[in-house]
Short mmCIF file of C-alpha atoms and ligand atoms in Angstrom, two decimals:
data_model
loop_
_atom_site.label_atom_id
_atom_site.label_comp_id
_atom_site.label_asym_id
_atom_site.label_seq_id
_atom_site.Cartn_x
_atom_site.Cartn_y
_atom_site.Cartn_z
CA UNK A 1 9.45 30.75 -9.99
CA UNK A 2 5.98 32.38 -9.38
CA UNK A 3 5.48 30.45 -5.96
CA UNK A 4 7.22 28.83 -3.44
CA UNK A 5 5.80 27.97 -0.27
CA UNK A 6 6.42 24.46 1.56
CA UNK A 7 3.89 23.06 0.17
CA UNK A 8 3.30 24.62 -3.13
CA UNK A 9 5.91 25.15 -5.94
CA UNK A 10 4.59 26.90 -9.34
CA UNK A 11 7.39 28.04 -12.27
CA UNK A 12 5.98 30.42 -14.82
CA UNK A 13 7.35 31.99 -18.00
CA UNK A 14 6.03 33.19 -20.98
CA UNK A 15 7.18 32.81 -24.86
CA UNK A 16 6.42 34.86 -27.82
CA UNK A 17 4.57 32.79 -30.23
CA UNK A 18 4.12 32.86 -34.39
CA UNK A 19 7.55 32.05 -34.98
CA UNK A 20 6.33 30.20 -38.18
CA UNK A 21 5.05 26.49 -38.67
CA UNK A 22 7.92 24.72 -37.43
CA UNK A 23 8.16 26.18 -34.42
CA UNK A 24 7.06 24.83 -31.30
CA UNK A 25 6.65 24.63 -27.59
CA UNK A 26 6.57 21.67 -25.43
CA UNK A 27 6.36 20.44 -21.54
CA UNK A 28 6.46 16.97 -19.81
CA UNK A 29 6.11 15.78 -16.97
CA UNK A 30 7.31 12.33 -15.28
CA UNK A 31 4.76 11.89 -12.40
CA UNK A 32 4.68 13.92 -8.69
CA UNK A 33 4.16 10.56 -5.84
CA UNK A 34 5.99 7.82 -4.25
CA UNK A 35 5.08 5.42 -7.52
CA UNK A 36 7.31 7.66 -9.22
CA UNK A 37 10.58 8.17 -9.36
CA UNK A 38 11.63 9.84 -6.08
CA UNK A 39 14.75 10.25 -3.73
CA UNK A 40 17.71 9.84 -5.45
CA UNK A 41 15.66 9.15 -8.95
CA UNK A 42 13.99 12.10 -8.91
CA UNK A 43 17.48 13.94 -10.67
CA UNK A 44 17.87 10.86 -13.32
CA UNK A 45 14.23 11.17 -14.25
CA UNK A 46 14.26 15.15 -14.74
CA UNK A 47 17.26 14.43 -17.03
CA UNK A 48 15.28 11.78 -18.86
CA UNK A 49 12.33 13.68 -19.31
CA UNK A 50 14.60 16.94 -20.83
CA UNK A 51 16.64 14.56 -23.09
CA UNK A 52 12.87 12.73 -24.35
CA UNK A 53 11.75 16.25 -25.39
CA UNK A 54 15.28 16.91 -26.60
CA UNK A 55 15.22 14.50 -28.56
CA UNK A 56 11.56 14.57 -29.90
CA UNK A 57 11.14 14.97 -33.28
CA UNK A 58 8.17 14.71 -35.81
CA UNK A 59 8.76 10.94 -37.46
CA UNK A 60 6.97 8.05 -37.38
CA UNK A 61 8.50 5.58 -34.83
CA UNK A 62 9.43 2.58 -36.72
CA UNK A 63 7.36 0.22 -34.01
CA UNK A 64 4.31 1.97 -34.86
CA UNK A 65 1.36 -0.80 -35.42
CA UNK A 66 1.17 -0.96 -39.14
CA UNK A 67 -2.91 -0.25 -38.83
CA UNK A 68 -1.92 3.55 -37.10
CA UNK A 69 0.92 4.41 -39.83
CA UNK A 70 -2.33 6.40 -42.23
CA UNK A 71 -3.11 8.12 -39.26
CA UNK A 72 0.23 9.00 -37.81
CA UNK A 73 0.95 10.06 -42.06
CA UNK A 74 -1.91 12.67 -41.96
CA UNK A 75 -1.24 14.10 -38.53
CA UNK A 76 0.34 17.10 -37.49
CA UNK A 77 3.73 17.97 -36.37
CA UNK A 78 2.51 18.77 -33.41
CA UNK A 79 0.88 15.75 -33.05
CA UNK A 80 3.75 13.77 -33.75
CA UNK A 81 5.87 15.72 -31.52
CA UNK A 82 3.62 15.10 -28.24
CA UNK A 83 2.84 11.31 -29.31
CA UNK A 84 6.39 10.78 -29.47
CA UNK A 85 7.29 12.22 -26.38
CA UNK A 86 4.62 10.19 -24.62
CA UNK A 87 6.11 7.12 -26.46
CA UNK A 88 9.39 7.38 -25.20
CA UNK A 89 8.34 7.77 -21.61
CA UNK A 90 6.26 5.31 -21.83
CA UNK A 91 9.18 2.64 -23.18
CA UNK A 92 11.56 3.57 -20.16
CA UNK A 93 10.61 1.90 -16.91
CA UNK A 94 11.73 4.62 -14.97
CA UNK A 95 8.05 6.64 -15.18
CA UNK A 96 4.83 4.86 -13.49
CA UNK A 97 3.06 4.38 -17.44
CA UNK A 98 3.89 1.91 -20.58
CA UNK A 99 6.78 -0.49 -19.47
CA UNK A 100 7.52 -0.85 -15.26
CA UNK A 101 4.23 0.73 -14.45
CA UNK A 102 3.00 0.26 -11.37
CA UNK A 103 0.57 -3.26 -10.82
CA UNK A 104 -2.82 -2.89 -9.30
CA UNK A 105 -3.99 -5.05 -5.98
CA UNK A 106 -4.28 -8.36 -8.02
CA UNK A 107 -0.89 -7.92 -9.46
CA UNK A 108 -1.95 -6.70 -13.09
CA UNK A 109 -0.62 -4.03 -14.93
CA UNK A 110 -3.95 -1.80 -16.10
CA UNK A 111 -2.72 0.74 -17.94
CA UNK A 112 -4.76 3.89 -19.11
CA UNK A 113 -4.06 6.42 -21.73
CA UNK A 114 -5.40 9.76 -22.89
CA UNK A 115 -5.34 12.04 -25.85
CA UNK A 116 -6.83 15.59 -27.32
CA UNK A 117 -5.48 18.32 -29.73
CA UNK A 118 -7.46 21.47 -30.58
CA UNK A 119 -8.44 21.61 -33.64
CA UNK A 120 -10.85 18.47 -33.76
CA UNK A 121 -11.50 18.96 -29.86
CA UNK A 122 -12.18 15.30 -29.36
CA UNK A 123 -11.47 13.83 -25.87
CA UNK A 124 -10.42 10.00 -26.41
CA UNK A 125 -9.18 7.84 -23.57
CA UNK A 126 -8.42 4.22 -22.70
CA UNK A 127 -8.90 2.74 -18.80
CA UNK A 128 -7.16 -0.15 -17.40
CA UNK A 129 -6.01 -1.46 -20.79
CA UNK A 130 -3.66 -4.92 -20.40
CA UNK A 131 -0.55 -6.42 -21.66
CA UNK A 132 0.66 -3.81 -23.89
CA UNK A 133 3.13 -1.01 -23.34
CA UNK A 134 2.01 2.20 -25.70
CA UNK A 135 -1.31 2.80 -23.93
CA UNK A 136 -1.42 5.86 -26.01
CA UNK A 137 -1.55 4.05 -28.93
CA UNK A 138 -4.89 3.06 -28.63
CA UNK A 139 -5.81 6.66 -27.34
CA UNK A 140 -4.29 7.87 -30.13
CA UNK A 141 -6.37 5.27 -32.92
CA UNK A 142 -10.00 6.28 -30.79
CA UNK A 143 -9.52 9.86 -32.11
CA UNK A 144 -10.89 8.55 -35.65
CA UNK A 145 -14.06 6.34 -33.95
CA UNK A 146 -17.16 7.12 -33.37
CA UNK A 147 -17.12 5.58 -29.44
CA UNK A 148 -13.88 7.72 -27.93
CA UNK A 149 -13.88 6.58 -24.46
CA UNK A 150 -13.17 2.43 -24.02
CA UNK A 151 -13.04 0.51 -20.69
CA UNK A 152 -10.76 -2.45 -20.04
CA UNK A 153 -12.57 -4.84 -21.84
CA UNK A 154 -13.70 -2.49 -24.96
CA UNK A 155 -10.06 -1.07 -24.88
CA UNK A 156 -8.52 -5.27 -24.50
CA UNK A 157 -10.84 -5.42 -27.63
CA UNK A 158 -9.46 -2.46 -29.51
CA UNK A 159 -5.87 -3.80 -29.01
CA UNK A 160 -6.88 -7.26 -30.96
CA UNK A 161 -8.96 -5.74 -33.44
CA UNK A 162 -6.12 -3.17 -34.67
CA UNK A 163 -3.86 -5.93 -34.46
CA UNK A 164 -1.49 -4.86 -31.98
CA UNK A 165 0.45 -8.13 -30.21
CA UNK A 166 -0.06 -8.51 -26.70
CA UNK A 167 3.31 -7.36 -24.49
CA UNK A 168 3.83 -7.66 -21.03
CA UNK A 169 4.83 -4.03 -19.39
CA UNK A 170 5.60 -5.65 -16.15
CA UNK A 171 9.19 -5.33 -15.28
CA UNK A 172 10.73 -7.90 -12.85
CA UNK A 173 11.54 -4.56 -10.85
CA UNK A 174 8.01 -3.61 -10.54
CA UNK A 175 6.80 -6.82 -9.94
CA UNK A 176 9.45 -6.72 -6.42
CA UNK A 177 8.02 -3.84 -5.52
CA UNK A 178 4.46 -5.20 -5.63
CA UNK A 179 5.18 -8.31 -4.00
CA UNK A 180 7.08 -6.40 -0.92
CA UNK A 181 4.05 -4.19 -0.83
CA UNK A 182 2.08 -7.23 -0.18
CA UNK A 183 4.10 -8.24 2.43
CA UNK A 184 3.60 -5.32 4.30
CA UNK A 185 0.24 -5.61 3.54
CA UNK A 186 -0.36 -8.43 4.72
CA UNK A 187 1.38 -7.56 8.01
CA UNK A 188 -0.55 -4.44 8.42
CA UNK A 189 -3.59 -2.89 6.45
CA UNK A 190 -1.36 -0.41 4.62
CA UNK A 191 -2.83 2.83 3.15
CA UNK A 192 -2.28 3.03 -0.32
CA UNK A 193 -3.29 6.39 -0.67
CA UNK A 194 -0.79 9.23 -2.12
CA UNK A 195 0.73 6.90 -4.18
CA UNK A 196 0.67 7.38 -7.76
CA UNK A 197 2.18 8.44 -11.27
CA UNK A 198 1.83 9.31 -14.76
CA UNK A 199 3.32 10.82 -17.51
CA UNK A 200 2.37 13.51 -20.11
CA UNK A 201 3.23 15.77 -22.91
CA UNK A 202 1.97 18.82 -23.62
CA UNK A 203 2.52 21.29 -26.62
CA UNK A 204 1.77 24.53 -29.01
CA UNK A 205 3.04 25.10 -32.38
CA UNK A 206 2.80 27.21 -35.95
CA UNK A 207 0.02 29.87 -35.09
CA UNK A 208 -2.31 27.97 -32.36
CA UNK A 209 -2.39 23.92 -32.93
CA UNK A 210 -2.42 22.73 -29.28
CA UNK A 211 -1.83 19.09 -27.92
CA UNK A 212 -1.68 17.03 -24.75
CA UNK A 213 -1.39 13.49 -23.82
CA UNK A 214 -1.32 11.42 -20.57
CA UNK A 215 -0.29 7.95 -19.79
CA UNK A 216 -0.22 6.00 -16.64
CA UNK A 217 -0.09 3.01 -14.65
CA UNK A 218 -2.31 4.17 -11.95
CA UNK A 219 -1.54 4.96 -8.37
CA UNK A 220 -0.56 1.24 -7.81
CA UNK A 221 -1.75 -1.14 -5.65
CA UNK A 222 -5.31 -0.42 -6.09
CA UNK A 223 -8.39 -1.96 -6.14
CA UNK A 224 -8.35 -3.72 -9.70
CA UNK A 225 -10.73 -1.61 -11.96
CA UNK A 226 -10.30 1.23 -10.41
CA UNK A 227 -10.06 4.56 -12.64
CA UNK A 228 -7.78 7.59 -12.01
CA UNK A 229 -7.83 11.19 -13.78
CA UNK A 230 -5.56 10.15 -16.77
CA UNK A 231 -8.15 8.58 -19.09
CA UNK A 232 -10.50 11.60 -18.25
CA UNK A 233 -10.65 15.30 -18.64
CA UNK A 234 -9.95 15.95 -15.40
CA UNK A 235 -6.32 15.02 -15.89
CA UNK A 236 -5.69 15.76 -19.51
CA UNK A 237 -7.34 18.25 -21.41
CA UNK A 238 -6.89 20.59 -24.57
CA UNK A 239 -8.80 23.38 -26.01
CA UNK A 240 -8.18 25.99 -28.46
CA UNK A 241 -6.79 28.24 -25.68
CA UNK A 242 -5.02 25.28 -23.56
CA UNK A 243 -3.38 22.46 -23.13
CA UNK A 244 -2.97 20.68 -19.74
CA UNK A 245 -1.52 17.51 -18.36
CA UNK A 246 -2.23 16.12 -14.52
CA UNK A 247 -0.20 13.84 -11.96
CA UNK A 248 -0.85 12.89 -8.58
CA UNK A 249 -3.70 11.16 -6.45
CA UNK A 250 -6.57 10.34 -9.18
CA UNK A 251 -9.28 10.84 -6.79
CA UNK A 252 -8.58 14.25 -5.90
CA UNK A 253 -8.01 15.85 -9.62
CA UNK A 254 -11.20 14.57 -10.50
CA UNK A 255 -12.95 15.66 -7.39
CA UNK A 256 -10.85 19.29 -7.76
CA UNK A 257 -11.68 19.01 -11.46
CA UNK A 258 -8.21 19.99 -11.80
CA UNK A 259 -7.43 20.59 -15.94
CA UNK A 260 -11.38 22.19 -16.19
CA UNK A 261 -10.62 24.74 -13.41
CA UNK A 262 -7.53 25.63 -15.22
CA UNK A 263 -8.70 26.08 -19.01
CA UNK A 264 -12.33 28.14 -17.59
CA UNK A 265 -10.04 30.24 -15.50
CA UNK A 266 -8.09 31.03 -18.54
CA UNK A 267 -10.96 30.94 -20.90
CA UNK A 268 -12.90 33.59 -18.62
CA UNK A 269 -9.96 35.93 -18.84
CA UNK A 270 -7.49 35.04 -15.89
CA UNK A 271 -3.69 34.44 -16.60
CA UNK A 272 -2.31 30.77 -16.11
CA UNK A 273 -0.27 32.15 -12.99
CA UNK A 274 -3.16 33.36 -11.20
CA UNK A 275 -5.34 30.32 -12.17
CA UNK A 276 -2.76 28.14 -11.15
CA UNK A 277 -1.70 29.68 -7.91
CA UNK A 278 -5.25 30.08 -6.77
CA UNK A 279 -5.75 26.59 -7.44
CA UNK A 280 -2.90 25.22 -5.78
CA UNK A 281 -4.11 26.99 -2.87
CA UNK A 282 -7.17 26.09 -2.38
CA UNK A 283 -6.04 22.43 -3.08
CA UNK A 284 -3.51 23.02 -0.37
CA UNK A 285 -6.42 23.92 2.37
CA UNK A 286 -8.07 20.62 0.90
CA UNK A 287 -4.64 18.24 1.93
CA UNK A 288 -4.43 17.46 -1.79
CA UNK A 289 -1.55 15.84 -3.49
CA UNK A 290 -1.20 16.72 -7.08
CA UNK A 291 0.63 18.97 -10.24
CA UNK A 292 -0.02 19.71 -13.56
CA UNK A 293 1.63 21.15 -16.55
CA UNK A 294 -0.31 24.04 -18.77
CA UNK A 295 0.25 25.71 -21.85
CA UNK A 296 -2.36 28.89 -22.06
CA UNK A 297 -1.80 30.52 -26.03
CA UNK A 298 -2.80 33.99 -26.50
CA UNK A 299 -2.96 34.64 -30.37
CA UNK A 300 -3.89 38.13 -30.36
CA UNK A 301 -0.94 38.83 -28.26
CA UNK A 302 1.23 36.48 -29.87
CA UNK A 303 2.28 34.84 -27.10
CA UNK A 304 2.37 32.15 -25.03
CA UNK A 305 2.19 31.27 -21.19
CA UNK A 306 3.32 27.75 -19.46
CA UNK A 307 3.25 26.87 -15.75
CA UNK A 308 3.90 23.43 -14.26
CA UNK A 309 2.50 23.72 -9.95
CA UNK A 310 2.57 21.17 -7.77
CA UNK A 311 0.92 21.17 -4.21
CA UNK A 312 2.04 18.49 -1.82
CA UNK A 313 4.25 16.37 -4.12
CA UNK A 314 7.39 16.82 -6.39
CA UNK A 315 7.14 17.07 -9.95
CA UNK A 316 9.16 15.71 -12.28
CA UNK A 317 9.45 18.26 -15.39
CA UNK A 318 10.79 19.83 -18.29
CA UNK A 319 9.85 22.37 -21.39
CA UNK A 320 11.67 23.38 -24.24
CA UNK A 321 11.18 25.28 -27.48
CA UNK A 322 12.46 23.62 -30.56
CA UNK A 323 12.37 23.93 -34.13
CA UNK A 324 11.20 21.04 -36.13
N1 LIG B 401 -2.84 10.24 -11.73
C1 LIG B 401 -2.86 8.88 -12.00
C2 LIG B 401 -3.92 8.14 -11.33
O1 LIG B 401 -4.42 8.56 -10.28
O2 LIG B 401 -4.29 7.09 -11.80
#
């Protein structure tokens, strides 16, 4: 643990790196706000997230739509790794993305989804995407187009066009929640701020071949339409030097600019620890509510550092280094 303070919690470590092609390094995370899981979840969803990277391995998931199975052929290991760990948290309606994820203020779920890897350095993102469950499916197919950003209606379109059915990711669970929310709504303008959750998967392997995906259901409750951090590069972003994953209040990572300030700290020189600390700070002073997970490689040195911080919110987290 680099930092502990009441309102800011970073863990640090560092990993050699080069341990052949196989090898490789991953974090996830499960969300950081009340959309998430929290009180007595919080300890079921940390297991879940260790057992999902556990578990990850470099296949291709037999539900994969047929039109993806070329692409998910010629990608990496890596690749594979972090698409399947995004999968699988996105199929278990505990996390706030894919099925049970959180319904916006009309009662829809609008689901957004966002992808990069380093070696093609190509941002591609979905917003507010409906009636389908592997959001990062479609984030995942827009690394091969031309156009690598769609909104609801271009990403809607996307869905028919590679022939993916429509599915329903409401759960009758989530759907409870929303309608008791409205209640209370109704009986009193309730602030939905602060509420919100996502999940992501971030990883390194062979020499340098970074990855990182986010998924999400949005903070919940919202205006419908609205846009949080997930489907941009505020909240998910990958270079050749990093890989980083955001959670929390949408509207403050992109105003913080959280996953930039993290790779140009690192790419200017500064470790992930101090980048991240300093950060977290200054977010603090702000009132902000948010975490991230970061990979920073350092090939020369032939090794690797992660940190997962969190200011004003509980993460939900786990790494591990595996063999494939
Ligand atoms: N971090 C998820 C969102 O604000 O939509």
């Amino acid at each position: 643990m680099a930092v502990t303070t009441t309102n800011i919690q970073i863990e640090v470590g560092r990993v050699p790196m080069g341990k052949g092609p196989n090898w490789a390094f991953l974090l996830a995370h499960g969300g950081a706000g009340p959309q998430d899981p929290s009180g007595g979840m919080i300890e079921q969803a940390e297991k879940r997230v260790a057992t999902v990277l556990n578990q990850a391995g470099a296949g291709i998931p037999s539900d994969i739509p047929s039109v993806l199975k070329l692409s998910w052929q010629q990608a990496t290991p890596l690749e594979r790794l972090v698409m399947n760990g995004t999968r699988e948290l996105e199929a278990d309606p505990l996390f706030n993305a894919g099925l049970g994820a959180s319904l916006q203020g009309d009662g829809q779920a609008r689901l957004s989804a966002s992808f990069m890897e380093s070696q093609r350095q190509k941002f591609s993102a979905v917003m507010n995407v409906t009636n389908i469950v592997h959001a990062c499916d479609l984030a995942w197919a827009l690394q091969e187009q031309r156009h690598c950003v769609l909104d609801g209606m271009g990403s809607d379109d996307l869905k028919r066009r590679l022939g993916i059915p429509a599915t329903s990711p409401v759960t009758k669970d989530r759907l409870a929640k929303w309608i008791s929310y409205k209640r209370r709504e109704l009986a009193a303008q309730a602030d939905s701020s602060g509420k919100t959750g996502t999940v992501g998967v971030i990883g390194l392997s062979g020499s340098n071949h970074l990855a990182a995906s986010t998924s999400t259901g949005g903070v919940g409750n919202e205006a419908p339409g609205r846009v949080g951090d997930s489907p941009t590069i505020a909240g998910n972003y990958c270079s050749k030097q990093v890989a980083i994953s955001c959670t929390g209040l949408g509207e403050q990572i992109i105003a913080f600019a959280l996953a930039p300030r993290l790779a140009l700290g690192v790419e200017s020189g500064k470790t992930l620890e101090s980048v991240m600390t300093k950060s977290m700070e200054l977010a603090d002073q702000r009132g902000y509510s948010f975490a991230a997970i970061a990979i920073a490689s350092d090939p020369a040195a032939g090794v690797l550092e992660w940190a997962a911080g969190s200011v004003n919110c509980r993460l939900v987290w786990s790494k591990i280094e595996k063999c494939l």
